[in-house]
């Protein structure tokens, strides 16, 4: 590796790739605002203990952490939820409830780069705080579904899998697994679909479960349905009645949102992070070729753990890397060619000041205008205008300067008109509004 190469797990976003990223972020933001979420952000650098104490060992192994010059132990944020909890905790008493916030943070995790996974990445975080019931869980899942649909995916492309930590808590309680041992159990079960049952059984035994219990629990979760968990316990469904009823209400609400056909209960969805307390969910491509598009759930105790009001909370993170992979595989990536409203071409060096004035006037009128910055023929200027993705080229020569009417060439049709600058601005502005207006 050359000392000037980019670091493993990072990416360069050249203008073409950056246009695609901004396209995705615009759709994320549009859906979040449509659902009533407000945007926030926080520092990339946070106190190390914010993550080590609140997210558990799973995240601790992936941290970019160091001691700064002030002797503080800090880390680049690997996720947004602890930062959100810290921010809400600082002002929770004065915030109207529920709190519905979203962010598009830049995150860092030191893990093995692979398809759809990088060490530096961006994601959408949506969170609802202050609502205890599954009404908030259903709302957040529905928003996540609409985010993926807004990016061009359909019900044929992805599905939502959900479960509830409280359901597993009830099962583990019946199996005699106390609170101190449950987080390593969750972390082990979270690896079931990736690592397989043999690995999970071994890890459950390391967590202190007897071999027979570890094997039975793994088999039950591997069935991925409620019946598997119910069959694990003496008394079956009666022991899990409250949790099963809650899952049923969530399913009914998802049906009411019109997305029930996209959502399925899956006992193997556990989520490894320590702070999850209730409903957990993930979104996957239906072909099963990629890692999760989205993951989230309920974290009711996190705000209290960072010193704030103990508000119930639910949210998710949806990364751009896996989404880009799926959009590319389905042929749904947007056209990423550059675009602008007008490209101004001076006929000669003597026309440079007139061309600059025309470009400045277009920009002052709210239009995106580029300008030929080197002296070249009009033909080369028109080709440069096409490469810039301009709707029209505006030619400024001696005749145009004398008359105050500029030659405007439509780069799609080749049609030319001679118009005053004010008329050009009006026509281009009207055309932009027409293009943006949805079809009747």
Short mmCIF file of C-alpha atoms in Angstrom, two decimals:
data_model
loop_
_atom_site.label_atom_id
_atom_site.label_comp_id
_atom_site.label_asym_id
_atom_site.label_seq_id
_atom_site.Cartn_x
_atom_site.Cartn_y
_atom_site.Cartn_z
CA UNK A 1 0.00 0.00 0.00
CA UNK A 2 1.41 3.38 -1.02
CA UNK A 3 1.51 6.01 1.71
CA UNK A 4 -0.79 8.11 -0.49
CA UNK A 5 -3.46 5.44 -1.04
CA UNK A 6 -6.78 5.87 0.72
CA UNK A 7 -7.17 3.78 3.85
CA UNK A 8 -8.88 0.36 3.72
CA UNK A 9 -12.62 0.52 4.21
CA UNK A 10 -12.92 4.14 3.05
CA UNK A 11 -14.15 5.50 -0.28
CA UNK A 12 -13.49 8.42 -2.58
CA UNK A 13 -16.67 10.07 -3.81
CA UNK A 14 -15.93 11.58 -7.19
CA UNK A 15 -18.63 13.94 -8.55
CA UNK A 16 -20.58 11.12 -10.25
CA UNK A 17 -20.68 9.02 -7.07
CA UNK A 18 -21.40 12.09 -4.98
CA UNK A 19 -24.45 12.92 -7.08
CA UNK A 20 -25.84 9.43 -6.40
CA UNK A 21 -25.15 9.78 -2.67
CA UNK A 22 -26.89 13.15 -2.53
CA UNK A 23 -29.83 11.69 -4.47
CA UNK A 24 -30.21 8.98 -1.82
CA UNK A 25 -29.86 11.45 1.03
CA UNK A 26 -32.50 13.72 -0.54
CA UNK A 27 -35.00 10.85 -0.58
CA UNK A 28 -34.17 9.92 2.99
CA UNK A 29 -34.74 13.50 4.07
CA UNK A 30 -37.97 13.85 2.09
CA UNK A 31 -39.56 10.80 3.73
CA UNK A 32 -38.38 11.78 7.22
CA UNK A 33 -39.87 15.26 6.88
CA UNK A 34 -43.09 13.85 5.44
CA UNK A 35 -43.45 11.71 8.59
CA UNK A 36 -42.95 14.72 10.87
CA UNK A 37 -39.33 14.09 11.93
CA UNK A 38 -36.97 17.01 12.63
CA UNK A 39 -33.30 16.93 11.61
CA UNK A 40 -30.43 17.09 14.11
CA UNK A 41 -26.72 16.25 14.22
CA UNK A 42 -23.96 15.89 16.80
CA UNK A 43 -20.16 15.68 16.98
CA UNK A 44 -18.25 12.95 15.16
CA UNK A 45 -15.97 12.68 18.21
CA UNK A 46 -17.56 11.56 21.50
CA UNK A 47 -16.36 10.38 24.95
CA UNK A 48 -15.27 6.74 24.69
CA UNK A 49 -17.42 5.65 27.63
CA UNK A 50 -20.59 6.80 25.85
CA UNK A 51 -20.17 3.76 23.59
CA UNK A 52 -18.33 1.25 25.78
CA UNK A 53 -20.85 1.49 28.63
CA UNK A 54 -24.05 1.82 26.61
CA UNK A 55 -23.59 -0.38 23.51
CA UNK A 56 -21.75 -3.39 24.91
CA UNK A 57 -18.78 -5.48 23.80
CA UNK A 58 -20.08 -5.91 20.23
CA UNK A 59 -19.48 -2.24 19.45
CA UNK A 60 -16.38 -1.91 21.65
CA UNK A 61 -14.37 -4.21 19.36
CA UNK A 62 -15.11 -1.94 16.39
CA UNK A 63 -14.18 1.46 17.81
CA UNK A 64 -11.69 3.97 16.46
CA UNK A 65 -10.60 5.12 19.92
CA UNK A 66 -7.64 7.13 21.23
CA UNK A 67 -6.52 9.57 23.91
CA UNK A 68 -6.60 13.20 22.82
CA UNK A 69 -4.08 15.89 23.82
CA UNK A 70 -6.20 16.79 26.82
CA UNK A 71 -5.91 13.27 28.19
CA UNK A 72 -9.54 12.44 27.33
CA UNK A 73 -10.45 8.98 26.03
CA UNK A 74 -12.49 9.58 22.89
CA UNK A 75 -13.86 7.66 19.90
CA UNK A 76 -15.12 8.40 16.42
CA UNK A 77 -18.84 7.69 16.62
CA UNK A 78 -19.66 4.14 15.38
CA UNK A 79 -23.41 4.74 15.63
CA UNK A 80 -25.76 7.63 16.39
CA UNK A 81 -28.10 6.30 19.08
CA UNK A 82 -25.86 6.97 22.12
CA UNK A 83 -25.22 10.52 20.87
CA UNK A 84 -28.97 11.00 20.44
CA UNK A 85 -29.56 9.75 23.98
CA UNK A 86 -26.93 12.13 25.35
CA UNK A 87 -28.46 15.10 23.51
CA UNK A 88 -32.03 14.30 24.52
CA UNK A 89 -30.97 13.66 28.13
CA UNK A 90 -29.50 17.18 28.31
CA UNK A 91 -32.82 18.85 27.39
CA UNK A 92 -35.53 16.21 27.73
CA UNK A 93 -37.61 18.09 30.31
CA UNK A 94 -38.13 21.00 27.93
CA UNK A 95 -38.86 19.03 24.76
CA UNK A 96 -42.48 18.41 23.66
CA UNK A 97 -43.27 14.69 23.48
CA UNK A 98 -43.11 12.64 21.45
CA UNK A 99 -39.71 13.63 20.11
CA UNK A 100 -39.34 12.62 16.45
CA UNK A 101 -35.81 13.31 15.21
CA UNK A 102 -33.70 12.18 12.27
CA UNK A 103 -30.07 12.50 11.25
CA UNK A 104 -27.79 11.46 8.38
CA UNK A 105 -24.52 10.95 10.28
CA UNK A 106 -21.03 9.99 9.14
CA UNK A 107 -19.94 6.93 11.14
CA UNK A 108 -16.79 4.83 11.68
CA UNK A 109 -16.37 1.17 12.60
CA UNK A 110 -13.15 -0.79 12.48
CA UNK A 111 -14.39 -4.02 10.94
CA UNK A 112 -13.44 -6.17 7.98
CA UNK A 113 -14.41 -4.39 4.74
CA UNK A 114 -16.60 -6.47 2.45
CA UNK A 115 -19.47 -6.09 0.05
CA UNK A 116 -21.84 -3.45 1.43
CA UNK A 117 -19.68 -2.83 4.52
CA UNK A 118 -17.07 -0.12 4.99
CA UNK A 119 -15.17 1.36 7.92
CA UNK A 120 -16.45 4.84 7.10
CA UNK A 121 -20.09 5.12 6.08
CA UNK A 122 -23.25 7.22 6.15
CA UNK A 123 -26.69 6.20 7.31
CA UNK A 124 -30.16 7.50 8.05
CA UNK A 125 -31.22 7.44 11.71
CA UNK A 126 -34.89 7.90 12.63
CA UNK A 127 -36.03 7.84 16.25
CA UNK A 128 -39.23 8.38 18.24
CA UNK A 129 -38.96 9.11 21.97
CA UNK A 130 -41.71 9.40 24.55
CA UNK A 131 -44.13 6.72 23.29
CA UNK A 132 -44.15 3.39 25.13
CA UNK A 133 -46.58 1.40 23.01
CA UNK A 134 -46.13 -0.46 19.73
CA UNK A 135 -47.79 2.49 17.98
CA UNK A 136 -44.30 4.04 17.81
CA UNK A 137 -42.71 0.76 16.70
CA UNK A 138 -45.20 0.48 13.83
CA UNK A 139 -44.66 4.13 12.83
CA UNK A 140 -40.88 3.76 12.72
CA UNK A 141 -41.07 0.54 10.68
CA UNK A 142 -43.54 2.14 8.26
CA UNK A 143 -41.19 5.10 7.81
CA UNK A 144 -38.31 2.72 7.06
CA UNK A 145 -40.37 0.92 4.44
CA UNK A 146 -41.28 4.24 2.80
CA UNK A 147 -37.62 5.27 2.79
CA UNK A 148 -36.72 2.18 0.75
CA UNK A 149 -39.72 2.67 -1.53
CA UNK A 150 -38.74 6.30 -1.98
CA UNK A 151 -35.37 5.11 -3.29
CA UNK A 152 -37.10 3.01 -5.95
CA UNK A 153 -37.42 -0.40 -4.26
CA UNK A 154 -40.67 -2.38 -4.22
CA UNK A 155 -42.30 -5.14 -2.20
CA UNK A 156 -40.59 -7.61 -4.54
CA UNK A 157 -37.16 -6.32 -3.53
CA UNK A 158 -37.13 -6.39 0.30
CA UNK A 159 -38.88 -7.53 3.46
CA UNK A 160 -39.03 -6.58 7.14
CA UNK A 161 -38.28 -9.18 9.83
CA UNK A 162 -39.18 -8.35 13.42
CA UNK A 163 -39.20 -9.85 16.90
CA UNK A 164 -39.29 -8.62 20.50
CA UNK A 165 -36.54 -8.78 23.12
CA UNK A 166 -39.25 -8.99 25.80
CA UNK A 167 -40.40 -12.25 24.23
CA UNK A 168 -36.90 -13.68 24.50
CA UNK A 169 -36.57 -12.25 28.01
CA UNK A 170 -39.66 -14.22 29.02
CA UNK A 171 -38.26 -17.38 27.44
CA UNK A 172 -34.88 -16.96 29.11
CA UNK A 173 -36.54 -16.27 32.45
CA UNK A 174 -38.48 -19.52 32.18
CA UNK A 175 -35.22 -21.31 31.31
CA UNK A 176 -33.55 -19.93 34.44
CA UNK A 177 -31.19 -17.55 32.63
CA UNK A 178 -30.76 -14.53 34.89
CA UNK A 179 -30.25 -10.91 33.84
CA UNK A 180 -26.41 -10.89 34.09
CA UNK A 181 -26.11 -13.69 31.52
CA UNK A 182 -28.67 -12.43 29.01
CA UNK A 183 -26.58 -9.98 27.01
CA UNK A 184 -23.99 -12.61 25.99
CA UNK A 185 -26.94 -14.87 25.11
CA UNK A 186 -28.41 -12.17 22.84
CA UNK A 187 -25.02 -11.57 21.26
CA UNK A 188 -24.69 -15.29 20.52
CA UNK A 189 -28.20 -15.66 19.10
CA UNK A 190 -27.64 -12.60 16.92
CA UNK A 191 -25.01 -14.61 15.03
CA UNK A 192 -27.33 -17.53 14.23
CA UNK A 193 -28.11 -16.64 10.61
CA UNK A 194 -24.51 -15.62 9.85
CA UNK A 195 -22.48 -18.23 11.73
CA UNK A 196 -24.83 -21.21 12.05
CA UNK A 197 -26.23 -23.20 15.01
CA UNK A 198 -22.99 -24.97 15.99
CA UNK A 199 -21.21 -21.68 16.63
CA UNK A 200 -24.19 -20.31 18.55
CA UNK A 201 -24.47 -23.39 20.78
CA UNK A 202 -20.76 -23.11 21.65
CA UNK A 203 -21.10 -19.42 22.49
CA UNK A 204 -24.21 -20.02 24.60
CA UNK A 205 -22.28 -22.59 26.61
CA UNK A 206 -19.48 -20.04 27.10
CA UNK A 207 -22.17 -17.69 28.42
CA UNK A 208 -23.00 -20.26 31.11
CA UNK A 209 -25.95 -22.17 29.65
CA UNK A 210 -25.99 -25.97 30.10
CA UNK A 211 -25.38 -27.83 26.84
CA UNK A 212 -28.95 -29.17 26.69
CA UNK A 213 -30.43 -25.69 27.25
CA UNK A 214 -28.09 -24.12 24.68
CA UNK A 215 -29.06 -26.70 22.07
CA UNK A 216 -32.80 -26.46 22.76
CA UNK A 217 -32.77 -22.65 22.69
CA UNK A 218 -30.80 -22.58 19.44
CA UNK A 219 -33.19 -25.06 17.80
CA UNK A 220 -36.22 -23.04 18.95
CA UNK A 221 -34.86 -19.73 17.64
CA UNK A 222 -33.71 -21.39 14.40
CA UNK A 223 -37.35 -22.28 13.65
CA UNK A 224 -37.86 -18.49 13.39
CA UNK A 225 -41.53 -18.64 14.41
CA UNK A 226 -43.48 -18.15 17.59
CA UNK A 227 -44.39 -21.81 17.74
CA UNK A 228 -40.73 -22.72 18.18
CA UNK A 229 -40.38 -20.55 21.28
CA UNK A 230 -43.73 -21.67 22.70
CA UNK A 231 -42.82 -25.34 22.27
CA UNK A 232 -39.62 -24.76 24.24
CA UNK A 233 -41.49 -24.06 27.48
CA UNK A 234 -43.74 -26.13 29.73
CA UNK A 235 -47.15 -24.51 29.42
CA UNK A 236 -46.16 -23.09 26.03
CA UNK A 237 -48.19 -20.13 24.83
CA UNK A 238 -49.71 -19.38 28.25
CA UNK A 239 -46.28 -18.42 29.58
CA UNK A 240 -45.79 -15.93 26.74
CA UNK A 241 -49.32 -14.56 26.47
CA UNK A 242 -48.52 -10.88 27.15
CA UNK A 243 -45.59 -10.80 24.71
CA UNK A 244 -47.50 -12.67 22.02
CA UNK A 245 -50.43 -10.24 22.37
CA UNK A 246 -48.04 -7.31 21.89
CA UNK A 247 -46.61 -8.90 18.75
CA UNK A 248 -50.17 -9.37 17.48
CA UNK A 249 -50.99 -5.68 17.97
CA UNK A 250 -47.83 -4.68 16.12
CA UNK A 251 -48.80 -6.94 13.21
CA UNK A 252 -52.29 -5.37 13.13
CA UNK A 253 -50.84 -1.86 13.00
CA UNK A 254 -48.43 -2.83 10.22
CA UNK A 255 -51.45 -4.11 8.28
CA UNK A 256 -53.18 -0.78 8.87
CA UNK A 257 -50.17 1.02 7.39
CA UNK A 258 -50.59 -1.17 4.32
CA UNK A 259 -47.23 -2.90 4.74
CA UNK A 260 -48.23 -6.10 6.52
CA UNK A 261 -47.39 -8.19 3.46
CA UNK A 262 -43.82 -6.92 3.68
CA UNK A 263 -43.37 -7.81 7.36
CA UNK A 264 -42.83 -11.19 8.98
CA UNK A 265 -42.14 -12.31 12.55
CA UNK A 266 -38.68 -13.88 12.85
CA UNK A 267 -37.43 -15.13 16.23
CA UNK A 268 -33.85 -15.09 14.90
CA UNK A 269 -33.88 -11.28 14.73
CA UNK A 270 -32.24 -10.40 18.05
CA UNK A 271 -29.87 -7.44 17.43
CA UNK A 272 -26.60 -7.75 19.35
CA UNK A 273 -26.28 -4.31 20.93
CA UNK A 274 -26.81 -4.21 24.68
CA UNK A 275 -29.29 -1.34 24.84
CA UNK A 276 -32.23 -2.94 22.98
CA UNK A 277 -35.19 -3.64 25.26
CA UNK A 278 -38.25 -4.50 23.14
CA UNK A 279 -39.28 -4.76 19.50
CA UNK A 280 -36.28 -5.28 17.20
CA UNK A 281 -36.34 -5.44 13.41
CA UNK A 282 -34.19 -5.69 10.30
CA UNK A 283 -34.86 -5.20 6.59
CA UNK A 284 -33.34 -7.54 3.99
CA UNK A 285 -33.32 -7.98 0.24
CA UNK A 286 -35.66 -10.84 -0.65
CA UNK A 287 -32.98 -12.62 -2.70
CA UNK A 288 -30.90 -12.98 0.45
CA UNK A 289 -27.73 -11.82 -1.31
CA UNK A 290 -26.82 -8.94 1.00
CA UNK A 291 -26.46 -8.13 4.67
CA UNK A 292 -29.24 -6.18 6.38
CA UNK A 293 -30.37 -2.95 4.73
CA UNK A 294 -31.64 -1.58 8.01
CA UNK A 295 -31.67 -2.50 11.68
CA UNK A 296 -33.27 -1.04 14.77
CA UNK A 297 -35.56 -1.46 17.69
CA UNK A 298 -36.66 -0.21 21.09
CA UNK A 299 -34.13 1.20 23.60
CA UNK A 300 -36.29 2.27 26.54
CA UNK A 301 -33.51 2.40 29.16
CA UNK A 302 -30.78 4.25 27.28
CA UNK A 303 -31.74 7.82 28.16
CA UNK A 304 -31.86 7.01 31.85
CA UNK A 305 -28.46 5.33 31.56
CA UNK A 306 -26.86 8.55 30.30
CA UNK A 307 -28.38 10.61 33.09
CA UNK A 308 -31.58 11.90 31.53
CA UNK A 309 -35.30 11.43 31.85
CA UNK A 310 -36.10 7.74 31.41
CA UNK A 311 -38.05 8.09 28.15
CA UNK A 312 -39.18 5.10 26.06
CA UNK A 313 -37.59 5.18 22.63
CA UNK A 314 -37.47 3.32 19.31
CA UNK A 315 -35.45 3.93 16.16
CA UNK A 316 -33.38 2.52 13.33
CA UNK A 317 -30.25 3.04 11.26
CA UNK A 318 -30.30 2.51 7.48
CA UNK A 319 -26.94 2.63 5.70
CA UNK A 320 -26.21 3.77 2.16
CA UNK A 321 -23.63 1.07 1.31
CA UNK A 322 -25.97 -1.96 1.19
CA UNK A 323 -28.74 0.18 -0.32
CA UNK A 324 -26.39 1.18 -3.16
CA UNK A 325 -25.57 -2.49 -3.78
CA UNK A 326 -29.24 -3.43 -4.00
CA UNK A 327 -30.20 -0.47 -6.20
CA UNK A 328 -27.34 -1.33 -8.57
CA UNK A 329 -28.33 -5.01 -8.68
CA UNK A 330 -31.93 -4.05 -9.53
CA UNK A 331 -30.94 -1.40 -12.10
CA UNK A 332 -32.54 1.35 -9.98
CA UNK A 333 -29.63 3.76 -9.61
CA UNK A 334 -30.46 7.25 -10.87
CA UNK A 335 -28.93 8.95 -13.88
CA UNK A 336 -25.89 10.64 -12.37
CA UNK A 337 -24.94 12.94 -15.23
CA UNK A 338 -24.20 16.57 -14.29
CA UNK A 339 -26.98 19.09 -14.84
CA UNK A 340 -27.31 22.87 -14.95
CA UNK A 341 -29.83 25.32 -16.37
CA UNK A 342 -27.56 27.24 -18.73
CA UNK A 343 -23.99 27.36 -20.02
CA UNK A 344 -22.68 30.74 -21.19
CA UNK A 345 -20.30 30.77 -24.18
CA UNK A 346 -18.35 33.95 -25.13
CA UNK A 347 -17.62 34.19 -28.86
CA UNK A 348 -14.21 35.81 -28.31
CA UNK A 349 -11.99 37.24 -25.61
CA UNK A 350 -13.59 40.63 -26.20
CA UNK A 351 -16.94 39.12 -25.14
CA UNK A 352 -15.61 37.74 -21.83
CA UNK A 353 -16.97 40.53 -19.62
CA UNK A 354 -20.39 40.36 -21.29
CA UNK A 355 -20.48 36.59 -20.75
CA UNK A 356 -19.52 37.00 -17.09
CA UNK A 357 -22.28 39.59 -16.61
CA UNK A 358 -24.81 37.25 -18.27
CA UNK A 359 -23.78 34.31 -16.04
CA UNK A 360 -23.97 36.54 -12.96
CA UNK A 361 -27.46 37.67 -13.97
CA UNK A 362 -28.65 34.08 -14.43
CA UNK A 363 -27.26 33.08 -11.04
CA UNK A 364 -28.83 36.10 -9.35
CA UNK A 365 -32.12 34.96 -10.90
CA UNK A 366 -31.86 31.66 -9.00
CA UNK A 367 -30.62 29.55 -11.92
CA UNK A 368 -27.64 27.19 -12.09
CA UNK A 369 -25.34 28.69 -14.70
CA UNK A 370 -21.89 27.53 -15.82
CA UNK A 371 -19.45 29.59 -17.86
CA UNK A 372 -16.73 28.77 -20.38
CA UNK A 373 -13.55 29.89 -18.60
CA UNK A 374 -11.12 29.47 -21.50
CA UNK A 375 -11.10 31.12 -24.90
CA UNK A 376 -12.30 28.62 -27.50
CA UNK A 377 -14.49 28.36 -30.55
CA UNK A 378 -18.26 28.51 -30.22
CA UNK A 379 -18.45 24.91 -31.39
CA UNK A 380 -16.18 23.74 -28.56
CA UNK A 381 -18.17 25.89 -26.16
CA UNK A 382 -21.41 24.17 -27.22
CA UNK A 383 -19.81 20.76 -26.72
CA UNK A 384 -18.69 21.86 -23.25
CA UNK A 385 -22.26 22.96 -22.54
CA UNK A 386 -23.55 19.50 -23.47
CA UNK A 387 -20.94 17.81 -21.27
CA UNK A 388 -22.02 20.03 -18.37
CA UNK A 389 -25.59 18.75 -18.75
CA UNK A 390 -26.95 22.21 -19.54
CA UNK A 391 -30.52 22.67 -20.75
CA UNK A 392 -29.48 25.57 -22.97
CA UNK A 393 -26.33 27.30 -24.19
CA UNK A 394 -26.28 31.09 -24.24
CA UNK A 395 -23.92 32.63 -26.79
CA UNK A 396 -22.53 36.10 -26.06
CA UNK A 397 -20.89 37.91 -28.99
CA UNK A 398 -20.58 41.43 -30.34
CA UNK A 399 -24.06 41.29 -31.88
CA UNK A 400 -25.64 40.09 -28.63
CA UNK A 401 -23.88 42.74 -26.58
CA UNK A 402 -24.99 45.47 -28.96
CA UNK A 403 -28.64 44.38 -29.10
CA UNK A 404 -29.05 43.14 -25.52
CA UNK A 405 -30.64 39.97 -26.95
CA UNK A 406 -28.68 36.78 -26.37
CA UNK A 407 -28.66 33.72 -28.64
CA UNK A 408 -30.18 30.81 -26.71
CA UNK A 409 -29.75 27.30 -28.09
CA UNK A 410 -31.87 24.43 -26.76
CA UNK A 411 -29.33 21.60 -26.49
CA UNK A 412 -31.99 18.91 -26.92
CA UNK A 413 -33.75 20.26 -30.02
CA UNK A 414 -31.12 22.60 -31.51
CA UNK A 415 -33.73 25.39 -31.68
CA UNK A 416 -32.33 28.92 -31.33
CA UNK A 417 -33.97 32.12 -30.09
CA UNK A 418 -32.72 35.66 -29.47
CA UNK A 419 -34.01 36.92 -26.12
CA UNK A 420 -33.24 39.55 -23.46
CA UNK A 421 -31.65 38.11 -20.32
CA UNK A 422 -34.78 38.75 -18.23
CA UNK A 423 -36.86 36.67 -20.67
CA UNK A 424 -34.28 33.86 -20.59
CA UNK A 425 -34.42 33.78 -16.80
CA UNK A 426 -38.22 33.70 -16.85
CA UNK A 427 -38.40 30.87 -19.44
CA UNK A 428 -35.80 28.74 -17.68
CA UNK A 429 -37.45 29.29 -14.29
CA UNK A 430 -40.87 28.35 -15.72
CA UNK A 431 -39.38 25.27 -17.35
CA UNK A 432 -37.78 24.18 -14.09
CA UNK A 433 -41.11 24.51 -12.24
CA UNK A 434 -42.92 22.55 -14.95
CA UNK A 435 -40.33 19.74 -14.78
CA UNK A 436 -40.64 19.59 -10.99
CA UNK A 437 -44.45 19.48 -11.00
CA UNK A 438 -45.82 15.93 -10.63
CA UNK A 439 -47.91 14.60 -13.47
CA UNK A 440 -51.65 14.92 -13.08
#
